mmCIF file of C-alpha atoms and ligand atoms in Angstrom:
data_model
loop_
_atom_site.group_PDB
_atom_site.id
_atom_site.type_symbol
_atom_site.label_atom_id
_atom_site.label_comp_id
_atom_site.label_asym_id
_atom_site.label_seq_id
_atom_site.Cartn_x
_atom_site.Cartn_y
_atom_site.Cartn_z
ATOM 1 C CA UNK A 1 49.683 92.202 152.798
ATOM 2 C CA UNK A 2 48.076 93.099 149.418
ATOM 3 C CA UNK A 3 51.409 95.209 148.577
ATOM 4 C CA UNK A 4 53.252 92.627 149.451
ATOM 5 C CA UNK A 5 52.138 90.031 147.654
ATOM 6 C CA UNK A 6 52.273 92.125 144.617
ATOM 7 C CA UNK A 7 55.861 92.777 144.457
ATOM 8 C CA UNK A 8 56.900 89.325 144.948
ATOM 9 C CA UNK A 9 54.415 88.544 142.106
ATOM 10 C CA UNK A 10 55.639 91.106 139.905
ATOM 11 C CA UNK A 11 59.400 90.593 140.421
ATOM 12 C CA UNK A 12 59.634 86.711 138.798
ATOM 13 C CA UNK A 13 57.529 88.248 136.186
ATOM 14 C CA UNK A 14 59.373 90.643 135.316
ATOM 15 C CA UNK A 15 62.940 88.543 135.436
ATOM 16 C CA UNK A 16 61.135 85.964 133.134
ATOM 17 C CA UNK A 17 60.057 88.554 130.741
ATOM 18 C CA UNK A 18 63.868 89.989 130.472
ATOM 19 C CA UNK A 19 65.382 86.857 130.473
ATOM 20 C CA UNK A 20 63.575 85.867 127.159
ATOM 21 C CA UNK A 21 64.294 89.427 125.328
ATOM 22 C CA UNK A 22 68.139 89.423 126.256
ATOM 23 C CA UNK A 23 70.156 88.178 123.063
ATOM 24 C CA UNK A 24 70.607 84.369 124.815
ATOM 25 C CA UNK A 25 67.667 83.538 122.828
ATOM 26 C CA UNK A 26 68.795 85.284 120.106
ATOM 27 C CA UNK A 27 72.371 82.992 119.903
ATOM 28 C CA UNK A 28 70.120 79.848 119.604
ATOM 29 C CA UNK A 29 70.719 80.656 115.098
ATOM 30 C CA UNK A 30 74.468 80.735 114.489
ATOM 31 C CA UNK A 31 76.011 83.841 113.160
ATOM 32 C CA UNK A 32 78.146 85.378 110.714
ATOM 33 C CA UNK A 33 79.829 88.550 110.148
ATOM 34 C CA UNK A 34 80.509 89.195 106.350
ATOM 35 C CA UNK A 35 83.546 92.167 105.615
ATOM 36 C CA UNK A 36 84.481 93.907 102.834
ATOM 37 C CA UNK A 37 87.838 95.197 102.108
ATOM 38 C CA UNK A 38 89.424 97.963 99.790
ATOM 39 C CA UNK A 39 85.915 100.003 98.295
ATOM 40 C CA UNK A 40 84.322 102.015 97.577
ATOM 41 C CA UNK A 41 84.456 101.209 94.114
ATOM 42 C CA UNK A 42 81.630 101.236 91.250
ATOM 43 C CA UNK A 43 80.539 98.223 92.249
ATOM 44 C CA UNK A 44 79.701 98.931 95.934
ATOM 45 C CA UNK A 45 76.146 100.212 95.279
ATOM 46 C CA UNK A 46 75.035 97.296 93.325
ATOM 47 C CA UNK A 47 76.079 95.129 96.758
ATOM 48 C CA UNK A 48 74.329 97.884 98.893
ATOM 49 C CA UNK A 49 71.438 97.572 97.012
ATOM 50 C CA UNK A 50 71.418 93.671 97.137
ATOM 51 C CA UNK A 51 71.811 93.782 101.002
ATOM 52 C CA UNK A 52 69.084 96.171 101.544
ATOM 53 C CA UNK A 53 67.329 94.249 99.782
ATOM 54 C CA UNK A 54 67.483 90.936 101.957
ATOM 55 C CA UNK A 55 67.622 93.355 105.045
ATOM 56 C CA UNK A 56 71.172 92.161 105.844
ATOM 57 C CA UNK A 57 73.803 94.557 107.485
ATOM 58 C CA UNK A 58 77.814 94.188 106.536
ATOM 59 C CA UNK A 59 80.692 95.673 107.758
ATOM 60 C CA UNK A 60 82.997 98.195 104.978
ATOM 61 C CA UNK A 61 86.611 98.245 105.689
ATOM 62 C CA UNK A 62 87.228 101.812 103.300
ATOM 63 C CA UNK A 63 90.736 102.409 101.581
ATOM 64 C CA UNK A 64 90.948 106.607 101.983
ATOM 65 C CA UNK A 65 92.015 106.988 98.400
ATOM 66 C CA UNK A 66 89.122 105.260 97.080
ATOM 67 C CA UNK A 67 86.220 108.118 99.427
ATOM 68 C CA UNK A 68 86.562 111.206 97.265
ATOM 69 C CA UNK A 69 83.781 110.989 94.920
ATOM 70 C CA UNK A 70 81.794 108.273 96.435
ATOM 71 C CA UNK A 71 80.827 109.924 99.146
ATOM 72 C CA UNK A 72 76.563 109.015 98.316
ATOM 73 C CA UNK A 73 77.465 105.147 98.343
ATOM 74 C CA UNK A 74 79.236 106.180 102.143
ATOM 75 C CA UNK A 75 76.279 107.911 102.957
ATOM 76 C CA UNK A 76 73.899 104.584 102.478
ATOM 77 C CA UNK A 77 75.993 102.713 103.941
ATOM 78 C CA UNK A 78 75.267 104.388 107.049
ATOM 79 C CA UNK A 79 71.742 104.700 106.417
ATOM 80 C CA UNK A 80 71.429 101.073 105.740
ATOM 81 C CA UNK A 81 73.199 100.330 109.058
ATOM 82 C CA UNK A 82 76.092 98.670 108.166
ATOM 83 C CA UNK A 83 79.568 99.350 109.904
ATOM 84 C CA UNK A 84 82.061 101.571 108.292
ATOM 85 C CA UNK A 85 85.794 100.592 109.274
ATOM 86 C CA UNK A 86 89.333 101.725 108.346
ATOM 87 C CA UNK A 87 91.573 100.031 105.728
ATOM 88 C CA UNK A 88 94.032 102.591 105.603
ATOM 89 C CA UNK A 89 94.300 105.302 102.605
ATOM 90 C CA UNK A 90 96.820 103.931 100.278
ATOM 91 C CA UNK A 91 96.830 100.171 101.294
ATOM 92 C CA UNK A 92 99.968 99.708 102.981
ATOM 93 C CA UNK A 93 101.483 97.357 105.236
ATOM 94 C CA UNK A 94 101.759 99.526 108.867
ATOM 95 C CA UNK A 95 104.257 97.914 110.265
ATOM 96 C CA UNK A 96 106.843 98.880 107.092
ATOM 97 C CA UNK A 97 106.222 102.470 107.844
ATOM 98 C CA UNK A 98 107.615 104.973 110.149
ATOM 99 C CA UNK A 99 105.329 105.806 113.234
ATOM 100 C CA UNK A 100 104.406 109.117 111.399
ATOM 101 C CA UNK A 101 103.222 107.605 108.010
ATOM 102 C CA UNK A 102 101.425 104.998 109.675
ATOM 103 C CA UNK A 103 99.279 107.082 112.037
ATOM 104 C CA UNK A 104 98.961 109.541 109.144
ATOM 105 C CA UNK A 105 97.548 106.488 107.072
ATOM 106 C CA UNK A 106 95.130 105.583 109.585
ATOM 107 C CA UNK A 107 94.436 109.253 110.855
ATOM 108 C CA UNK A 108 93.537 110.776 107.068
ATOM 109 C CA UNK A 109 91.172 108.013 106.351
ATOM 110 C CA UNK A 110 89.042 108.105 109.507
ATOM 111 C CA UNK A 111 88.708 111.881 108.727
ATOM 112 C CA UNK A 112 87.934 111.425 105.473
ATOM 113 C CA UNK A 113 85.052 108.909 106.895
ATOM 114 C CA UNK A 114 83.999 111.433 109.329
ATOM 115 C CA UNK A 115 83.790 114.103 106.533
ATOM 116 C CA UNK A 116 81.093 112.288 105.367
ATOM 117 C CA UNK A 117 79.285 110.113 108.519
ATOM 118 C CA UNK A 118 79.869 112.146 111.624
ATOM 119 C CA UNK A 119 80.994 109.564 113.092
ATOM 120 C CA UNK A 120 85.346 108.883 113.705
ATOM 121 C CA UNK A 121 85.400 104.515 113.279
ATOM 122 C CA UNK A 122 86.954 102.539 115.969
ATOM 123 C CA UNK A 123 87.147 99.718 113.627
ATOM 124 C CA UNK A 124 89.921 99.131 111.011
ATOM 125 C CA UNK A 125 91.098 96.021 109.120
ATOM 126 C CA UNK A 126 94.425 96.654 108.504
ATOM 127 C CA UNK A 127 96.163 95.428 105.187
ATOM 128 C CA UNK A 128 97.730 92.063 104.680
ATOM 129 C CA UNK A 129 96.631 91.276 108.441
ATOM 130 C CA UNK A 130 99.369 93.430 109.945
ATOM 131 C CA UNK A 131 98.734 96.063 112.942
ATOM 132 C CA UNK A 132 101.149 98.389 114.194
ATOM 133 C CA UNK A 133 100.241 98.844 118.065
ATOM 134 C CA UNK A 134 101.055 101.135 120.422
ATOM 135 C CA UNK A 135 100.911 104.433 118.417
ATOM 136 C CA UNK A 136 98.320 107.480 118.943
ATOM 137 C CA UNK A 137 95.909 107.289 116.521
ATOM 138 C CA UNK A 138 93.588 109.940 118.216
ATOM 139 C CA UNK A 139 91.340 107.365 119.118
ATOM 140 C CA UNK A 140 91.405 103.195 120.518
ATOM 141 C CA UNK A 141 91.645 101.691 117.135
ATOM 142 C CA UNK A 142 90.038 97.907 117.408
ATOM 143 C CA UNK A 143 91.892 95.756 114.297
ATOM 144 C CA UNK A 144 89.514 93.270 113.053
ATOM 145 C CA UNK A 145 90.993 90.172 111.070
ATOM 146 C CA UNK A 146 88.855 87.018 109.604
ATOM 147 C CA UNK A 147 88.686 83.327 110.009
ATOM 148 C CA UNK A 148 87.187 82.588 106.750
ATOM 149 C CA UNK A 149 89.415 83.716 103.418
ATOM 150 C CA UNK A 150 87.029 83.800 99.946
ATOM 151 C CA UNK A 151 90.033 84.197 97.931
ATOM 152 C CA UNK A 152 87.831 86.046 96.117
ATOM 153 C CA UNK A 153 90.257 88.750 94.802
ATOM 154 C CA UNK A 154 92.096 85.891 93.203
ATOM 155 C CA UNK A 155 89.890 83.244 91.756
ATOM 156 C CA UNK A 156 87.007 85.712 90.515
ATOM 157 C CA UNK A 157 84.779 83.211 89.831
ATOM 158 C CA UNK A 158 81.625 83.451 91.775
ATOM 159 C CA UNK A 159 80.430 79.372 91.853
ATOM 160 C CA UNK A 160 84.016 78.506 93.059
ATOM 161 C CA UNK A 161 83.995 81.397 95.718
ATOM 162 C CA UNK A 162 80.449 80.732 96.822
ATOM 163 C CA UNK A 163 81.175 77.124 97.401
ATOM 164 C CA UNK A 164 84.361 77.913 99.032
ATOM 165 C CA UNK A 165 82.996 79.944 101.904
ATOM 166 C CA UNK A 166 79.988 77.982 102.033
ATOM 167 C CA UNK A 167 82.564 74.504 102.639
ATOM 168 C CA UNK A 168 83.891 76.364 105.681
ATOM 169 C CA UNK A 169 81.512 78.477 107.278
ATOM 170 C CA UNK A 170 79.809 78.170 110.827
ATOM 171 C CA UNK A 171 79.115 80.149 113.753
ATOM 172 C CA UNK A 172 80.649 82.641 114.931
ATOM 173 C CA UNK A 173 82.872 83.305 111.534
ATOM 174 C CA UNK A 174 84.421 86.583 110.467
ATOM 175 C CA UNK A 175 84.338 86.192 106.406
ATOM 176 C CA UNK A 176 86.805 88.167 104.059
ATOM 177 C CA UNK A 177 86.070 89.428 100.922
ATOM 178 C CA UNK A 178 86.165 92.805 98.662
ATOM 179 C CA UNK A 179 83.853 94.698 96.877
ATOM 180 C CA UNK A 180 85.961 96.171 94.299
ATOM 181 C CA UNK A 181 85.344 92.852 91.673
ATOM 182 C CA UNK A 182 81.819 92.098 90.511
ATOM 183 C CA UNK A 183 81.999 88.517 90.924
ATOM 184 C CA UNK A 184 82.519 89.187 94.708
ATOM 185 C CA UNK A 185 79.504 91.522 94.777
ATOM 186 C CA UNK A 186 77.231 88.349 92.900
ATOM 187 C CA UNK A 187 79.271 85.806 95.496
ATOM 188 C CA UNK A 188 78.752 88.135 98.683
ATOM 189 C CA UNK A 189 74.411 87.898 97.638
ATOM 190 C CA UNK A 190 73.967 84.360 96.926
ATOM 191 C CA UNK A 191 76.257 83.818 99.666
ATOM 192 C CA UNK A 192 73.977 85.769 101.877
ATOM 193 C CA UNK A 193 70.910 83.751 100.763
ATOM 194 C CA UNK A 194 72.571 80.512 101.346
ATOM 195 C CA UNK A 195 73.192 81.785 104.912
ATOM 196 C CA UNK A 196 70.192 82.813 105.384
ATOM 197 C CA UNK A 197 67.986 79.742 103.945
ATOM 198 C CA UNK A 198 70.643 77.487 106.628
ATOM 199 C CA UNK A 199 69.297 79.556 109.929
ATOM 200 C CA UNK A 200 72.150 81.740 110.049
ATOM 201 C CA UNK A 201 71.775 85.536 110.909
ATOM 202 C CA UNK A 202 74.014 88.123 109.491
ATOM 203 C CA UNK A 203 75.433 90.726 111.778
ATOM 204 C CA UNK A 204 78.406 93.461 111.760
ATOM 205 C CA UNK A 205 81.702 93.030 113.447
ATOM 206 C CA UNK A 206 81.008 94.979 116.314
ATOM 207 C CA UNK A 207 78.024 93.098 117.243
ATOM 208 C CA UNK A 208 79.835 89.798 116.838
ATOM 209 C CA UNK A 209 82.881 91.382 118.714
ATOM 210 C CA UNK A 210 80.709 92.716 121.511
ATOM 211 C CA UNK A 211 79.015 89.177 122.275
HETATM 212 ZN ZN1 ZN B 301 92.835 95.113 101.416
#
């Protein structure tokens, strides 16, 4: 009887208890995913450094050409936790090249990641918005596009791009941007302490993907 009337004790117990850690509770703050296309460039660590920081993880869509020689701001990226993603090596538009030059596109700059992390992405944002399916690029590629555009590339002015993503954000948004201009880096941080003073919390694309 004693047994008994322990387990059934225990069991609601326990459900409660996992019920409150899973990430329902969690979803309650709205969240964002912020992206950054075309880096490395000299610029990069200064936004690293900004997001570690406010403890805030990104996700780094890398153009191949830009690795060689910035392989210490790849290597805290990963320490810092943020995603690392494929852009491609020479920024092209997939779906103008042959099969062969766009797998070898994709292919050279996930090994050029791997080089340095260990680790062979899943994740690319492919230029312009454009995927080319259906080819064998050793592994599942996932393409990853945006809802929110921070024109940031093209107005370079940090108040106008700040306001601009700030006008259109809520939950559940994907934002663009680059971290090859240094008014994106200063837009991407106060951007990120907007966010985070309005409840939201910041999390990479595969997390936002996998919910
Ligand atoms: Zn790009």
């Amino acid at each position: 009887m004693a047994a008994a009337f322990f387990i059934t004790a225990a069991a609601p117990a326990k459900e409660r208890c996992a019920r409150e850690t899973t990430g329902e509770t969690a979803r309650e703050s709205p969240r964002v995913a912020l992206t950054f296309d075309d880096g490395p460039s000299d610029y990069t660590i200064t936004l690293l450094d900004g997001l570690r920081a406010r403890g805030v993880k990104a996700s780094f869509f890398l153009q191949g050409q830009c690795i060689e020689g910035r392989e210490e701001t790849i290597r805290q990226m990963q320490e810092d936790g943020h995603l690392i993603g494929n852009h491609t090596f020479h920024h092209v538009q997939l779906t103008k090249l042959s099969d062969e030059q766009a797998k070898q596109e994709v292919v050279s700059t996930s090994n050029a990641i791997y080089k340095i992390t260990g680790i062979y992405t899943s994740y690319i944002r492919p230029p312009f918005g454009v995927w080319k399916r259906g080819l064998d690029y050793n592994v599942t590629m996932i393409p990853v596009l945006w809802t929110v555009d921070s024109r940031d590339w093209y107005t370079q002015n940090t108040p106008v791009i700040v306001n601009d993503v700030m006008k259109q954000v809520k939950d559940g948004d994907i934002i663009l941007m680059h971290d090859c201009f240094k008014t994106s880096v200063e837009s991407a941080l106060q951007i990120v302490d907007r966010l985070k003073q309005d409840g939201y919390e910041l999390v990479t694309v595969d997390e936002m993907i996998a919910d």
